[in-house]
mmCIF file of C-alpha atoms in Angstrom:
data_model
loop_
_atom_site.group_PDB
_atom_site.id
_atom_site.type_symbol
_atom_site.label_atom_id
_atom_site.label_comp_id
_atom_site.label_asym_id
_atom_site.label_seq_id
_atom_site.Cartn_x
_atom_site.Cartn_y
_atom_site.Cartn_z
ATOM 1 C CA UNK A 1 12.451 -6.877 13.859
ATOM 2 C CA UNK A 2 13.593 -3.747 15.580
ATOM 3 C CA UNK A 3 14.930 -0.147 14.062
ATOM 4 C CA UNK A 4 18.217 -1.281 12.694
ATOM 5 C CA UNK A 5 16.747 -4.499 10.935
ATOM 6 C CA UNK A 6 14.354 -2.051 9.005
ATOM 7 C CA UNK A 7 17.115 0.620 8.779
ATOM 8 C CA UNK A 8 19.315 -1.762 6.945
ATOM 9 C CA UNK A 9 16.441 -3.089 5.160
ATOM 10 C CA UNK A 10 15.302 0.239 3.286
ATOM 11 C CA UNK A 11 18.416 2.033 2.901
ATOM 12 C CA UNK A 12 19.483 0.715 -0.380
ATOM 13 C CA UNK A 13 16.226 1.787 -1.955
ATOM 14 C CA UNK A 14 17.425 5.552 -0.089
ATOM 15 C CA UNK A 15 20.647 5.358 -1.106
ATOM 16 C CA UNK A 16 18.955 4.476 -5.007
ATOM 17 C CA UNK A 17 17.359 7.744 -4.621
ATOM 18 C CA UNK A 18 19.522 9.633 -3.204
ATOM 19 C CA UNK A 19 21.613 8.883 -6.214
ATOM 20 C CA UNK A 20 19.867 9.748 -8.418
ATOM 21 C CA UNK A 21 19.028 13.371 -6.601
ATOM 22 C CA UNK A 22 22.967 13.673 -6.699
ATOM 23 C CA UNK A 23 22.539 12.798 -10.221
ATOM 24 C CA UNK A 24 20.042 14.806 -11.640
ATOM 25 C CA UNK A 25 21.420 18.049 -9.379
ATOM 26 C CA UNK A 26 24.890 17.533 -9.988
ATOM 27 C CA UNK A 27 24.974 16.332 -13.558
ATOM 28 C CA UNK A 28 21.467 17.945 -15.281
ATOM 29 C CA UNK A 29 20.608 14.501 -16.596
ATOM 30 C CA UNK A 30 18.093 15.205 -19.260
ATOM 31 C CA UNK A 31 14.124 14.698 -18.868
ATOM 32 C CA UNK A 32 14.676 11.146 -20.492
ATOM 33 C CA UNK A 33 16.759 9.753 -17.648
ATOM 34 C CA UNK A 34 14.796 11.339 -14.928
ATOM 35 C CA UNK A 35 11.801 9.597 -16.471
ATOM 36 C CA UNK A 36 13.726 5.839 -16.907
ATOM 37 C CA UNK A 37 15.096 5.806 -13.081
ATOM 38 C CA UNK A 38 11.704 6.926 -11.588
ATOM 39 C CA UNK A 39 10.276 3.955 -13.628
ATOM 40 C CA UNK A 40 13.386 2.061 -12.565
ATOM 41 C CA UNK A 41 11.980 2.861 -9.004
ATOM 42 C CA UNK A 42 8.393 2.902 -9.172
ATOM 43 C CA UNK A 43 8.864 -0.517 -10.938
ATOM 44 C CA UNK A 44 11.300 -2.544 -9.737
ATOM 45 C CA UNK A 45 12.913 -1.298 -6.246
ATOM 46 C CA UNK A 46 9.710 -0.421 -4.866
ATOM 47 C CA UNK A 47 7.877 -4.498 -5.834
ATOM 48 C CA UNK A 48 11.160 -5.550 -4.733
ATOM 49 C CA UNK A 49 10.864 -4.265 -1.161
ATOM 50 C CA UNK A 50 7.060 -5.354 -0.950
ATOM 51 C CA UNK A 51 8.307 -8.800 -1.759
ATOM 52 C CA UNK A 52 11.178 -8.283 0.902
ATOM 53 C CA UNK A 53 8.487 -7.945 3.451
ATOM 54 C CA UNK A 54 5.785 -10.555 2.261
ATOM 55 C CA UNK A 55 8.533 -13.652 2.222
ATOM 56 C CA UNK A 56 10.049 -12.212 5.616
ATOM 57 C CA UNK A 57 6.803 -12.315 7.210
ATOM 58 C CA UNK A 58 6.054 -15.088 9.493
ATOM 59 C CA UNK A 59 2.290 -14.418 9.670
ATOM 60 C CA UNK A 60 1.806 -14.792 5.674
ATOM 61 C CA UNK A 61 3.615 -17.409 5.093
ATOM 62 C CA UNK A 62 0.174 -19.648 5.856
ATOM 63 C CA UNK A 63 -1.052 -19.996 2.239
ATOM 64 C CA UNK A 64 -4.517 -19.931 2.824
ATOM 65 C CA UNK A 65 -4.463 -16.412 4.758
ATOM 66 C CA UNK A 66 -2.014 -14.902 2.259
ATOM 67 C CA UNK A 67 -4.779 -15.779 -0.892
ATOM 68 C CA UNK A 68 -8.078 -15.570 1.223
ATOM 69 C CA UNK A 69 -7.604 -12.194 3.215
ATOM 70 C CA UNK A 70 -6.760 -10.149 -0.397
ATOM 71 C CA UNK A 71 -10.112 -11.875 -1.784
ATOM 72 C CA UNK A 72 -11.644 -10.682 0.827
ATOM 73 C CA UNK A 73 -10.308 -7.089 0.878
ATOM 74 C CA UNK A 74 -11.748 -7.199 -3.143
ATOM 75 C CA UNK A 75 -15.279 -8.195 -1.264
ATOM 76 C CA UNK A 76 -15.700 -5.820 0.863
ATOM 77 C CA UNK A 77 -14.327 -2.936 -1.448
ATOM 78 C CA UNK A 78 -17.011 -3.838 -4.417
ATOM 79 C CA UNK A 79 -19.731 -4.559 -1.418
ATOM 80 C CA UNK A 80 -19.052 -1.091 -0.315
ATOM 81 C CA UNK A 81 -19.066 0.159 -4.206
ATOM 82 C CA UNK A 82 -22.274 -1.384 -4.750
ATOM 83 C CA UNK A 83 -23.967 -0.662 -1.612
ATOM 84 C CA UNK A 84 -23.116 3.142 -1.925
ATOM 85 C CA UNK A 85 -24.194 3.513 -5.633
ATOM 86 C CA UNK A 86 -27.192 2.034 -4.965
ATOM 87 C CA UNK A 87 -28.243 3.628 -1.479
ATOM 88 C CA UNK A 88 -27.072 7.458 -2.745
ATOM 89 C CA UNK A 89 -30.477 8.152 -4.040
ATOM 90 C CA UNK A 90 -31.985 7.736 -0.289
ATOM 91 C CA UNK A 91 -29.772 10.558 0.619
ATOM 92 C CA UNK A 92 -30.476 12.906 -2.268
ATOM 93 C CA UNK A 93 -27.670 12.014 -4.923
ATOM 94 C CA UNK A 94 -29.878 11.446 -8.173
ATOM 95 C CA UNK A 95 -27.784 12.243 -10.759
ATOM 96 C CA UNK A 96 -24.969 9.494 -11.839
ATOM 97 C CA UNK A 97 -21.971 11.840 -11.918
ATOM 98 C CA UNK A 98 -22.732 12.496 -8.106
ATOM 99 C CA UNK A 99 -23.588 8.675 -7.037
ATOM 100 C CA UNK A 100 -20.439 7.489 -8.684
ATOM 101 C CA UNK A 101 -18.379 9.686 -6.412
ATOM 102 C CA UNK A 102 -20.209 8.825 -3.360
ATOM 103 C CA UNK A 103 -19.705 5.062 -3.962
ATOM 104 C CA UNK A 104 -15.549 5.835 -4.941
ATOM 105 C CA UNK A 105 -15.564 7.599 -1.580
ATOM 106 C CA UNK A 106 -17.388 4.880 0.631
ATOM 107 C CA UNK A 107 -15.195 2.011 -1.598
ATOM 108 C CA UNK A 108 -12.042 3.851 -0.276
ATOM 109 C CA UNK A 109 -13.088 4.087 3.346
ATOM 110 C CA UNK A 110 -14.201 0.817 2.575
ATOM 111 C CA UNK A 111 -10.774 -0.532 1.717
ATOM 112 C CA UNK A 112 -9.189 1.331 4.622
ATOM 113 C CA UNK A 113 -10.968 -0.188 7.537
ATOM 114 C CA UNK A 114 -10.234 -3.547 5.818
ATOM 115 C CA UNK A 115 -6.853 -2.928 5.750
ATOM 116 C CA UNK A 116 -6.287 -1.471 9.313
ATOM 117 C CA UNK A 117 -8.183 -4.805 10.462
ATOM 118 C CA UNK A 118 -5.488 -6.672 8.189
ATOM 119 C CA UNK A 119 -2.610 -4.660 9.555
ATOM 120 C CA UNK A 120 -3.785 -5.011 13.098
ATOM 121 C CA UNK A 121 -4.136 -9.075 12.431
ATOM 122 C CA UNK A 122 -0.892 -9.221 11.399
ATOM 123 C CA UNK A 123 0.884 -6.605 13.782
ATOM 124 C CA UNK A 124 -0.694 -8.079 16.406
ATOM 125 C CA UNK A 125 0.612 -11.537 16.083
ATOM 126 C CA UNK A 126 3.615 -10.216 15.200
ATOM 127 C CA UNK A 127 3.877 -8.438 18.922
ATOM 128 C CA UNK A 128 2.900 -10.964 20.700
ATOM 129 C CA UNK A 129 6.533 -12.663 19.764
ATOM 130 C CA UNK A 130 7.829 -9.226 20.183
ATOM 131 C CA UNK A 131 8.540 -8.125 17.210
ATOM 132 C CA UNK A 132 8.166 -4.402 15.435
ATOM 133 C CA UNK A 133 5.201 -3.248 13.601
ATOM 134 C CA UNK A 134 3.892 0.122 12.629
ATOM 135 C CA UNK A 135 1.852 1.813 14.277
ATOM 136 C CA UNK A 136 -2.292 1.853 12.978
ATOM 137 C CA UNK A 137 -3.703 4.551 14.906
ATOM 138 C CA UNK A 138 -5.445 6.919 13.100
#
């Protein structure tokens, strides 16, 4: 996939909003309309390019990656949860309020290194055919 492949890809859904900028600028559509084409958005266009991307990717097209590596992902987020709840107290967090944050923070970090491995499993395969991915460096 190179730059005009994804250019042509997402432009509709920037040509959506850009409409409705024009829209709500030019026209003062009231609150209500606003609210139905960011749900319009949020709800439909945006799913609609995910799913754009999932079937027009080689790499998950194998059935047993595309169910086991999101299973995983859910692993190794709760793992971290649990792990970080549980450990706070050995580095002074004794109250609840405080351990609960801990383990949402560690869960997050948690889920990001899973997905950079994910993103650099698929990217990678993906380059080896020469094709475009983003970039994962931090």
């Amino acid at each position: 996939m190179n730059y005009i492949d994804i250019f042509k890809t997402v432009m509709p859904y920037f040509g959506v909003f850009a409409g409705g900028f024009v829209l709500k600028r030019g026209f003062a559509l009231p609150p209500q309309a606003d609210k139905f084409l960011f749900r319009l958005f949020i709800h439909f266009f945006f799913p609609c390019l995910v799913v754009n991307f999932i079937t027009g990717n080689e790499n998950l097209r194998d059935i047993t990656s595309s169910v086991s590596l999101p299973l995983w992902g859910m692993l190794s987020v709760a793992s971290g949860f649990a792990a970080a709840y549980f450990l706070a107290p050995l580095i002074g967090l004794r109250e609840s309020k405080e351990r609960r944050a801990f383990a949402f923070t560690i869960g997050v970090l948690q889920l990001r290194l899973f997905l950079r491995c994910l993103l650099l499993r698929i990217c990678s395969a993906g380059m080896r055919r020469g094709s475009f991915c983003f970039s994962t460096s931090a």
